[in-house]
Short mmCIF file of C-alpha atoms and ligand atoms in Angstrom, two decimals:
data_model
loop_
_atom_site.label_atom_id
_atom_site.label_comp_id
_atom_site.label_asym_id
_atom_site.label_seq_id
_atom_site.Cartn_x
_atom_site.Cartn_y
_atom_site.Cartn_z
CA UNK A 1 97.03 107.37 80.78
CA UNK A 2 99.89 104.89 80.88
CA UNK A 3 97.54 102.07 81.78
CA UNK A 4 95.11 103.02 79.01
CA UNK A 5 97.92 103.27 76.44
CA UNK A 6 99.22 99.83 77.43
CA UNK A 7 95.71 98.36 77.40
CA UNK A 8 94.92 99.76 73.95
CA UNK A 9 98.25 98.57 72.61
CA UNK A 10 97.75 95.07 74.03
CA UNK A 11 94.26 94.78 72.55
CA UNK A 12 95.08 96.15 69.11
CA UNK A 13 98.65 94.92 68.58
CA UNK A 14 99.21 91.90 70.81
CA UNK A 15 95.85 90.14 70.83
CA UNK A 16 95.80 89.44 67.07
CA UNK A 17 98.01 86.40 66.54
CA UNK A 18 98.69 85.66 70.20
CA UNK A 19 97.28 82.11 69.89
CA UNK A 20 99.32 81.39 66.76
CA UNK A 21 102.52 82.76 68.28
CA UNK A 22 101.99 80.49 71.28
CA UNK A 23 101.35 77.45 69.06
CA UNK A 24 104.28 78.13 66.74
CA UNK A 25 106.64 79.40 69.46
CA UNK A 26 107.04 82.60 67.47
CA UNK A 27 108.78 85.57 69.08
CA UNK A 28 106.70 88.80 68.79
CA UNK A 29 109.46 90.69 66.92
CA UNK A 30 107.29 93.36 65.31
CA UNK A 31 105.22 93.88 68.43
CA UNK A 32 108.31 94.33 70.64
CA UNK A 33 109.67 96.85 68.16
CA UNK A 34 106.45 98.84 68.47
CA UNK A 35 106.60 98.55 72.26
CA UNK A 36 110.05 100.14 72.05
CA UNK A 37 108.68 102.97 69.95
CA UNK A 38 105.94 103.53 72.53
CA UNK A 39 108.50 103.74 75.33
CA UNK A 40 107.63 100.44 77.06
CA UNK A 41 111.11 98.91 76.85
CA UNK A 42 112.98 101.39 79.05
CA UNK A 43 110.23 102.94 81.12
CA UNK A 44 112.26 103.75 84.25
CA UNK A 45 115.47 104.78 82.49
CA UNK A 46 116.78 108.32 82.74
CA UNK A 47 115.54 110.28 79.67
CA UNK A 48 119.17 111.35 79.05
CA UNK A 49 119.69 107.73 77.91
CA UNK A 50 116.52 107.41 75.89
CA UNK A 51 114.28 106.18 78.71
CA UNK A 52 110.84 107.23 79.86
CA UNK A 53 111.97 108.58 83.24
CA UNK A 54 108.87 107.04 84.81
CA UNK A 55 108.40 105.50 88.23
CA UNK A 56 107.98 101.83 89.13
CA UNK A 57 104.22 102.25 89.70
CA UNK A 58 103.81 103.30 86.05
CA UNK A 59 105.88 100.31 84.98
CA UNK A 60 103.69 97.94 87.04
CA UNK A 61 100.50 99.38 85.49
CA UNK A 62 101.85 98.88 81.97
CA UNK A 63 103.19 95.39 82.75
CA UNK A 64 99.81 94.28 84.09
CA UNK A 65 97.98 95.36 80.92
CA UNK A 66 100.50 93.80 78.52
CA UNK A 67 100.51 90.57 80.58
CA UNK A 68 96.71 90.26 80.50
CA UNK A 69 96.97 89.63 76.78
CA UNK A 70 100.47 88.32 76.05
CA UNK A 71 102.78 87.12 78.82
CA UNK A 72 105.43 86.19 76.23
CA UNK A 73 105.74 89.84 75.21
CA UNK A 74 105.64 90.96 78.83
CA UNK A 75 108.52 88.73 79.98
CA UNK A 76 110.66 90.27 77.25
CA UNK A 77 109.55 93.69 78.49
CA UNK A 78 110.22 92.80 82.13
CA UNK A 79 113.73 91.44 81.53
CA UNK A 80 114.69 94.40 79.36
CA UNK A 81 113.30 96.98 81.80
CA UNK A 82 114.10 95.59 85.22
CA UNK A 83 117.06 93.27 84.84
CA UNK A 84 119.01 94.87 82.02
CA UNK A 85 118.14 98.60 81.77
CA UNK A 86 117.66 99.27 85.46
CA UNK A 87 120.97 97.59 86.36
CA UNK A 88 122.89 99.53 83.71
CA UNK A 89 121.19 102.81 84.60
CA UNK A 90 122.03 102.33 88.26
CA UNK A 91 125.53 100.83 88.09
CA UNK A 92 126.84 101.30 84.55
CA UNK A 93 129.67 103.70 83.68
CA UNK A 94 128.95 106.71 81.47
CA UNK A 95 130.52 104.87 78.51
CA UNK A 96 128.46 101.74 79.16
CA UNK A 97 125.29 103.81 79.33
CA UNK A 98 126.04 105.70 76.11
CA UNK A 99 126.95 102.56 74.22
CA UNK A 100 124.42 100.04 75.54
CA UNK A 101 121.70 101.63 77.65
CA UNK A 102 120.44 104.09 75.04
CA UNK A 103 119.69 101.51 72.31
CA UNK A 104 118.27 99.13 74.96
CA UNK A 105 115.99 101.75 76.54
CA UNK A 106 114.60 102.85 73.19
CA UNK A 107 113.96 99.25 72.16
CA UNK A 108 116.31 99.38 69.16
CA UNK A 109 117.93 96.31 70.65
CA UNK A 110 116.90 93.84 73.35
CA UNK A 111 118.89 92.69 76.35
CA UNK A 112 119.17 89.43 78.29
CA UNK A 113 120.27 88.60 81.82
CA UNK A 114 122.36 85.45 82.24
CA UNK A 115 122.64 84.05 85.74
CA UNK A 116 121.16 80.53 85.66
CA UNK A 117 123.35 77.60 84.75
CA UNK A 118 122.74 73.86 84.40
CA UNK A 119 123.74 73.49 88.06
CA UNK A 120 123.15 76.97 89.49
CA UNK A 121 119.64 78.43 89.57
CA UNK A 122 118.44 78.91 93.11
CA UNK A 123 121.93 78.50 94.58
CA UNK A 124 123.21 81.41 92.56
CA UNK A 125 126.64 81.59 94.19
CA UNK A 126 127.64 78.27 92.56
CA UNK A 127 128.62 79.82 89.23
CA UNK A 128 130.61 77.49 86.97
CA UNK A 129 130.98 80.08 84.22
CA UNK A 130 134.44 81.59 84.65
CA UNK A 131 135.95 84.92 83.67
CA UNK A 132 139.72 84.78 83.82
CA UNK A 133 141.49 88.11 84.30
CA UNK A 134 143.96 88.59 81.44
CA UNK A 135 145.00 92.17 82.12
CA UNK A 136 143.04 94.34 79.71
CA UNK A 137 140.31 91.76 79.18
CA UNK A 138 138.61 88.72 80.70
CA UNK A 139 138.29 85.31 79.05
CA UNK A 140 134.76 84.04 79.49
CA UNK A 141 133.99 80.30 79.46
CA UNK A 142 130.87 78.40 80.43
CA UNK A 143 127.22 77.67 79.76
CA UNK A 144 124.06 79.53 80.77
CA UNK A 145 120.60 77.96 80.79
CA UNK A 146 117.00 79.11 80.32
CA UNK A 147 117.92 82.59 79.15
CA UNK A 148 114.92 84.75 78.25
CA UNK A 149 115.46 86.70 74.98
CA UNK A 150 118.25 84.16 74.42
CA UNK A 151 118.37 84.56 70.64
CA UNK A 152 116.51 87.82 70.13
CA UNK A 153 118.87 89.84 72.37
CA UNK A 154 121.92 91.71 71.11
CA UNK A 155 123.42 92.50 74.51
CA UNK A 156 123.78 90.09 77.44
CA UNK A 157 124.61 90.74 81.07
CA UNK A 158 126.56 87.65 82.07
CA UNK A 159 127.34 86.67 85.65
CA UNK A 160 130.59 84.72 86.04
CA UNK A 161 133.09 83.58 88.64
CA UNK A 162 136.45 85.39 88.54
CA UNK A 163 137.94 84.09 91.76
CA UNK A 164 136.40 80.85 93.10
CA UNK A 165 138.23 81.12 96.44
CA UNK A 166 136.32 84.30 97.20
CA UNK A 167 133.00 82.55 96.50
CA UNK A 168 130.22 85.13 96.03
CA UNK A 169 132.71 87.97 96.51
CA UNK A 170 134.66 86.71 93.49
CA UNK A 171 131.68 86.97 91.12
CA UNK A 172 131.41 89.67 88.45
CA UNK A 173 128.82 90.87 85.93
CA UNK A 174 129.86 91.60 82.34
CA UNK A 175 128.25 93.18 79.29
CA UNK A 176 128.70 90.80 76.36
CA UNK A 177 127.76 91.40 72.74
CA UNK A 178 126.15 88.67 70.69
CA UNK A 179 128.50 88.77 67.71
CA UNK A 180 131.71 88.36 69.72
CA UNK A 181 133.83 85.39 68.77
CA UNK A 182 133.25 82.31 70.91
CA UNK A 183 129.65 83.21 71.80
CA UNK A 184 127.14 80.64 70.63
CA UNK A 185 123.36 80.56 71.08
CA UNK A 186 122.33 77.00 71.97
CA UNK A 187 119.07 75.12 71.74
CA UNK A 188 115.71 76.78 72.12
CA UNK A 189 113.56 75.35 74.92
CA UNK A 190 110.16 73.87 74.03
CA UNK A 191 108.16 75.21 76.96
CA UNK A 192 104.80 74.64 78.69
CA UNK A 193 103.95 78.36 78.63
CA UNK A 194 105.22 81.78 77.53
CA UNK A 195 105.91 79.93 74.29
CA UNK A 196 106.20 83.13 72.25
CA UNK A 197 109.29 84.12 74.24
CA UNK A 198 112.61 82.65 73.16
CA UNK A 199 114.41 80.79 75.90
CA UNK A 200 117.84 79.42 75.05
CA UNK A 201 121.00 78.00 76.50
CA UNK A 202 124.13 80.02 75.70
CA UNK A 203 127.72 78.83 75.35
CA UNK A 204 130.85 80.92 75.86
CA UNK A 205 134.20 79.62 74.66
CA UNK A 206 137.18 81.91 75.26
CA UNK A 207 135.05 85.00 74.69
CA UNK A 208 137.23 88.11 75.09
CA UNK A 209 135.41 90.64 77.25
CA UNK A 210 137.11 94.05 77.53
CA UNK A 211 137.75 95.18 81.11
CA UNK A 212 135.59 98.25 80.59
CA UNK A 213 132.60 95.91 80.14
CA UNK A 214 132.65 94.77 83.76
CA UNK A 215 129.81 96.30 85.78
CA UNK A 216 130.92 97.93 89.03
CA UNK A 217 133.99 97.21 91.14
CA UNK A 218 135.77 93.85 91.03
CA UNK A 219 133.66 91.33 92.98
CA UNK A 220 130.42 93.32 92.79
CA UNK A 221 128.67 90.82 90.51
CA UNK A 222 126.72 88.82 93.08
CA UNK A 223 125.34 91.87 94.87
CA UNK A 224 124.54 93.37 91.48
CA UNK A 225 122.60 90.22 90.54
CA UNK A 226 120.73 90.16 93.85
CA UNK A 227 119.74 93.82 93.64
CA UNK A 228 118.69 93.61 90.03
CA UNK A 229 116.66 90.46 90.75
CA UNK A 230 114.96 92.13 93.69
CA UNK A 231 113.64 94.79 91.29
CA UNK A 232 112.99 92.15 88.64
CA UNK A 233 110.66 90.39 91.04
CA UNK A 234 108.36 93.44 90.95
CA UNK A 235 108.23 93.02 87.17
CA UNK A 236 107.40 89.31 87.39
CA UNK A 237 104.89 89.98 90.18
CA UNK A 238 103.12 92.48 87.90
CA UNK A 239 103.25 89.95 85.07
CA UNK A 240 101.57 87.42 87.39
CA UNK A 241 99.02 90.06 88.40
CA UNK A 242 98.23 90.62 84.72
CA UNK A 243 97.84 86.90 84.02
CA UNK A 244 95.47 86.67 87.01
CA UNK A 245 93.40 89.73 86.14
CA UNK A 246 93.31 88.81 82.43
CA UNK A 247 92.00 85.33 83.30
CA UNK A 248 89.47 86.79 85.74
CA UNK A 249 88.13 89.35 83.25
CA UNK A 250 87.58 86.60 80.67
CA UNK A 251 85.86 84.39 83.25
CA UNK A 252 83.63 87.25 84.43
CA UNK A 253 82.56 88.13 80.91
CA UNK A 254 81.94 84.51 79.94
CA UNK A 255 79.94 83.80 83.10
CA UNK A 256 77.51 86.61 82.25
CA UNK A 257 76.98 85.32 78.71
CA UNK A 258 76.84 81.56 79.22
CA UNK A 259 73.49 80.23 80.41
CA UNK A 260 72.69 76.99 82.20
CA UNK A 261 69.59 75.87 84.05
CA UNK A 262 67.76 78.89 82.65
CA UNK A 263 70.08 81.71 83.80
CA UNK A 264 73.59 83.10 83.29
CA UNK A 265 76.08 80.89 85.15
CA UNK A 266 77.25 84.01 87.07
CA UNK A 267 73.92 83.82 88.89
CA UNK A 268 74.71 80.37 90.22
CA UNK A 269 76.35 80.72 93.58
CA UNK A 270 78.98 78.10 92.70
CA UNK A 271 80.31 80.43 89.98
CA UNK A 272 79.57 83.75 91.74
CA UNK A 273 81.66 82.67 94.75
CA UNK A 274 84.54 81.69 92.51
CA UNK A 275 84.43 85.18 91.00
CA UNK A 276 84.35 86.71 94.48
CA UNK A 277 87.41 84.72 95.53
CA UNK A 278 89.26 85.57 92.35
CA UNK A 279 88.55 89.31 92.65
CA UNK A 280 89.58 89.36 96.32
CA UNK A 281 92.84 87.50 95.75
CA UNK A 282 93.75 89.72 92.79
CA UNK A 283 93.15 92.83 94.86
CA UNK A 284 95.35 91.48 97.68
CA UNK A 285 98.13 90.72 95.20
CA UNK A 286 97.75 94.15 93.60
CA UNK A 287 98.31 95.92 96.92
CA UNK A 288 101.47 93.90 97.58
CA UNK A 289 102.85 94.66 94.12
CA UNK A 290 102.05 98.36 94.45
CA UNK A 291 103.61 98.52 97.93
CA UNK A 292 106.87 97.02 96.65
CA UNK A 293 106.87 99.40 93.66
CA UNK A 294 106.14 102.38 95.90
CA UNK A 295 108.97 101.50 98.29
CA UNK A 296 111.36 101.23 95.36
CA UNK A 297 110.23 104.64 94.13
CA UNK A 298 110.83 106.07 97.63
CA UNK A 299 114.40 104.66 97.50
CA UNK A 300 113.64 102.50 100.52
CA UNK A 301 114.64 98.85 100.89
CA UNK A 302 112.12 96.70 99.06
CA UNK A 303 113.75 93.23 99.13
CA UNK A 304 111.19 91.73 101.51
CA UNK A 305 108.20 93.36 99.81
CA UNK A 306 109.25 92.42 96.26
CA UNK A 307 109.66 88.80 97.40
CA UNK A 308 106.22 88.93 99.08
CA UNK A 309 104.67 90.48 95.97
CA UNK A 310 106.12 87.83 93.68
CA UNK A 311 105.26 84.95 96.02
CA UNK A 312 101.65 86.06 96.39
CA UNK A 313 100.97 87.31 92.86
CA UNK A 314 102.38 84.16 91.23
CA UNK A 315 100.26 81.94 93.50
CA UNK A 316 97.20 84.06 92.64
CA UNK A 317 98.01 83.84 88.91
CA UNK A 318 98.12 80.06 89.13
CA UNK A 319 94.95 79.68 91.21
CA UNK A 320 92.89 82.26 89.35
CA UNK A 321 93.84 80.98 85.89
CA UNK A 322 92.93 77.41 86.88
CA UNK A 323 89.57 78.66 88.16
CA UNK A 324 89.04 80.70 84.98
CA UNK A 325 89.40 77.50 82.96
CA UNK A 326 86.89 75.83 85.27
CA UNK A 327 84.37 78.67 84.84
CA UNK A 328 84.67 78.26 81.06
CA UNK A 329 84.07 74.49 81.33
CA UNK A 330 84.84 72.68 78.07
CA UNK A 331 85.48 75.97 76.27
CA UNK A 332 88.21 76.73 78.78
CA UNK A 333 90.11 73.67 77.67
CA UNK A 334 90.44 74.79 74.04
CA UNK A 335 92.81 77.40 72.71
CA UNK A 336 90.46 80.00 71.22
CA UNK A 337 89.15 81.11 74.62
CA UNK A 338 92.65 82.14 75.81
CA UNK A 339 92.35 80.95 79.41
CA UNK A 340 94.19 77.65 78.88
CA UNK A 341 97.19 79.66 77.59
CA UNK A 342 97.05 82.01 80.57
CA UNK A 343 96.97 78.97 82.86
CA UNK A 344 100.08 77.52 81.19
CA UNK A 345 101.79 80.94 81.27
CA UNK A 346 101.02 81.37 84.98
CA UNK A 347 103.20 78.47 86.12
CA UNK A 348 106.53 80.05 85.22
CA UNK A 349 105.86 83.03 87.48
CA UNK A 350 106.29 80.67 90.44
CA UNK A 351 109.66 79.56 89.08
CA UNK A 352 111.72 82.25 87.35
CA UNK A 353 113.56 85.16 88.98
CA UNK A 354 113.57 83.07 92.14
CA UNK A 355 111.19 80.20 92.86
CA UNK A 356 108.44 80.59 95.46
CA UNK A 357 110.67 78.64 97.84
CA UNK A 358 113.51 81.17 97.30
CA UNK A 359 111.07 84.03 98.00
CA UNK A 360 110.26 82.34 101.31
CA UNK A 361 113.98 82.24 102.16
CA UNK A 362 114.24 85.98 101.45
CA UNK A 363 111.07 86.79 103.42
CA UNK A 364 111.83 84.54 106.40
CA UNK A 365 115.41 85.85 106.74
CA UNK A 366 114.00 89.37 106.71
CA UNK A 367 111.21 88.80 109.22
CA UNK A 368 113.56 86.98 111.58
CA UNK A 369 115.59 90.20 111.83
CA UNK A 370 112.52 92.07 113.17
N1 COS B 401 120.94 93.05 97.77
C1 COS B 401 122.28 93.22 97.96
N2 COS B 401 123.07 92.24 98.43
C2 COS B 401 122.49 91.06 98.72
C3 COS B 401 121.13 90.82 98.55
C4 COS B 401 120.33 91.88 98.04
N3 COS B 401 119.01 91.76 97.83
N4 COS B 401 120.85 89.55 98.92
C5 COS B 401 122.01 89.00 99.32
N5 COS B 401 123.00 89.92 99.19
C6 COS B 401 124.42 89.76 99.52
C7 COS B 401 124.62 89.48 101.00
O1 COS B 401 124.71 90.68 101.75
C8 COS B 401 125.94 88.71 100.99
O2 COS B 401 127.03 89.59 100.86
P1 COS B 401 128.16 89.75 102.02
O3 COS B 401 128.58 88.34 102.38
O4 COS B 401 129.21 90.55 101.36
O5 COS B 401 127.47 90.45 103.12
C9 COS B 401 125.87 87.95 99.69
O6 COS B 401 124.94 88.63 98.86
C10 COS B 401 125.46 86.51 99.86
O7 COS B 401 124.20 86.52 100.51
P2 COS B 401 123.63 85.22 101.23
O8 COS B 401 124.64 84.69 102.19
O9 COS B 401 122.27 85.59 101.74
O10 COS B 401 123.56 84.21 100.00
P3 COS B 401 122.91 82.78 99.87
O11 COS B 401 123.84 81.92 99.13
O12 COS B 401 122.39 82.31 101.18
O13 COS B 401 121.67 83.06 98.85
C11 COS B 401 119.54 83.70 98.07
C12 COS B 401 120.70 83.96 99.05
C13 COS B 401 118.99 82.32 98.22
C14 COS B 401 118.47 84.72 98.44
C15 COS B 401 120.06 83.97 96.64
O14 COS B 401 121.00 83.00 96.25
C16 COS B 401 118.95 84.01 95.61
O15 COS B 401 118.23 84.99 95.49
N6 COS B 401 118.83 82.92 94.84
C17 COS B 401 117.88 82.85 93.74
C18 COS B 401 118.47 83.42 92.51
C19 COS B 401 117.46 83.49 91.44
O16 COS B 401 116.56 84.30 91.48
N7 COS B 401 117.62 82.62 90.44
C20 COS B 401 116.76 82.60 89.33
C21 COS B 401 117.58 82.81 88.14
S1 COS B 401 117.41 84.36 87.42
S2 COS B 401 115.82 84.07 86.25
#
């Protein structure tokens, strides 16, 4: 039912205008609002805080369907669900949940997660953004880069260094509101793909953050970021799965309609074998994503599996979307057939929330402990 609801929504509400939003870099404001009303923005959150109380498997199913049609809407959904809501639900105080989680989970407002900096993406411990302890508040200074929902968000989880001598143990996570003095939204990035999402740099100049807006104990910020990202990788893996299966479905349909040399191109082995490879790879990725989601739902460690799921699903998204363009031939290279957009959207899944190379660090460190 969840998958069908997400599929119907994507086809009726996201498909119209998806090409124009990509061209004009237009954020899907109305569509995201409706996704909130349907319960897609806080799917795994405790219903006491306005969430859907669903499991990760349900979230993956919905993410795949939304991503088949509009990966710009689905990255907004993924960040809000897995990086912002899940982290607050798990580690927030009662006050933080009442004040921030409820409006975030119901989609009344959108959240953003701010870890990356001009010089700290993969090497996440090298935070230059500082939060100086001033007694009842912290003073936040620094710059964050490539922040999804950068301008459309109202609430930001910001990772900052409080005590450089303690390195990663001196890092904290803070809840920051957009209209606080000293907070400035910087330039919007002009991107290759997911162009409907708004990606910005953010600047903080002496932003006063009340002590009660720190998440967890002093020094918990790096572990918080790592745990939240581990769950986030299931979201991005399901986004990649959706980009792959969306591209494949378009290629399959087109190959049955388009004729060459007197028969549908699907009946030429060159195309039929491509479809076989695409279907097989998608199925392999789907099992990895589902395994990671299932482990998370069982409250077991899923760090290795979420990294594997993201590594594999993002590679499959890239390969399958390139092949889908090839199956479409010249039509694949123009916008109205959708596959060129899916191909451009696929690339980011190998980069954000930990590059493929970072996933291999996580996986190799884990397997070496076996
Ligand atoms: N859950 C909880 N804690 C974790 C963790 C996880 N999944 N992964 C690491 N940690 C903890 C470690 O236990 C360690 O804490 P202690 O020293 O107290 O034991 C601490 O974090 C540092 O871990 P480690 O030494 O492994 O850190 P590294 O600097 O080697 O970095 C990687 C580890 C590379 C995995 C990490 O920096 C990373 O994931 N980088 C990518 C970040 C990212 O996704 N960036 C994209 C931007 S967000 S779109």
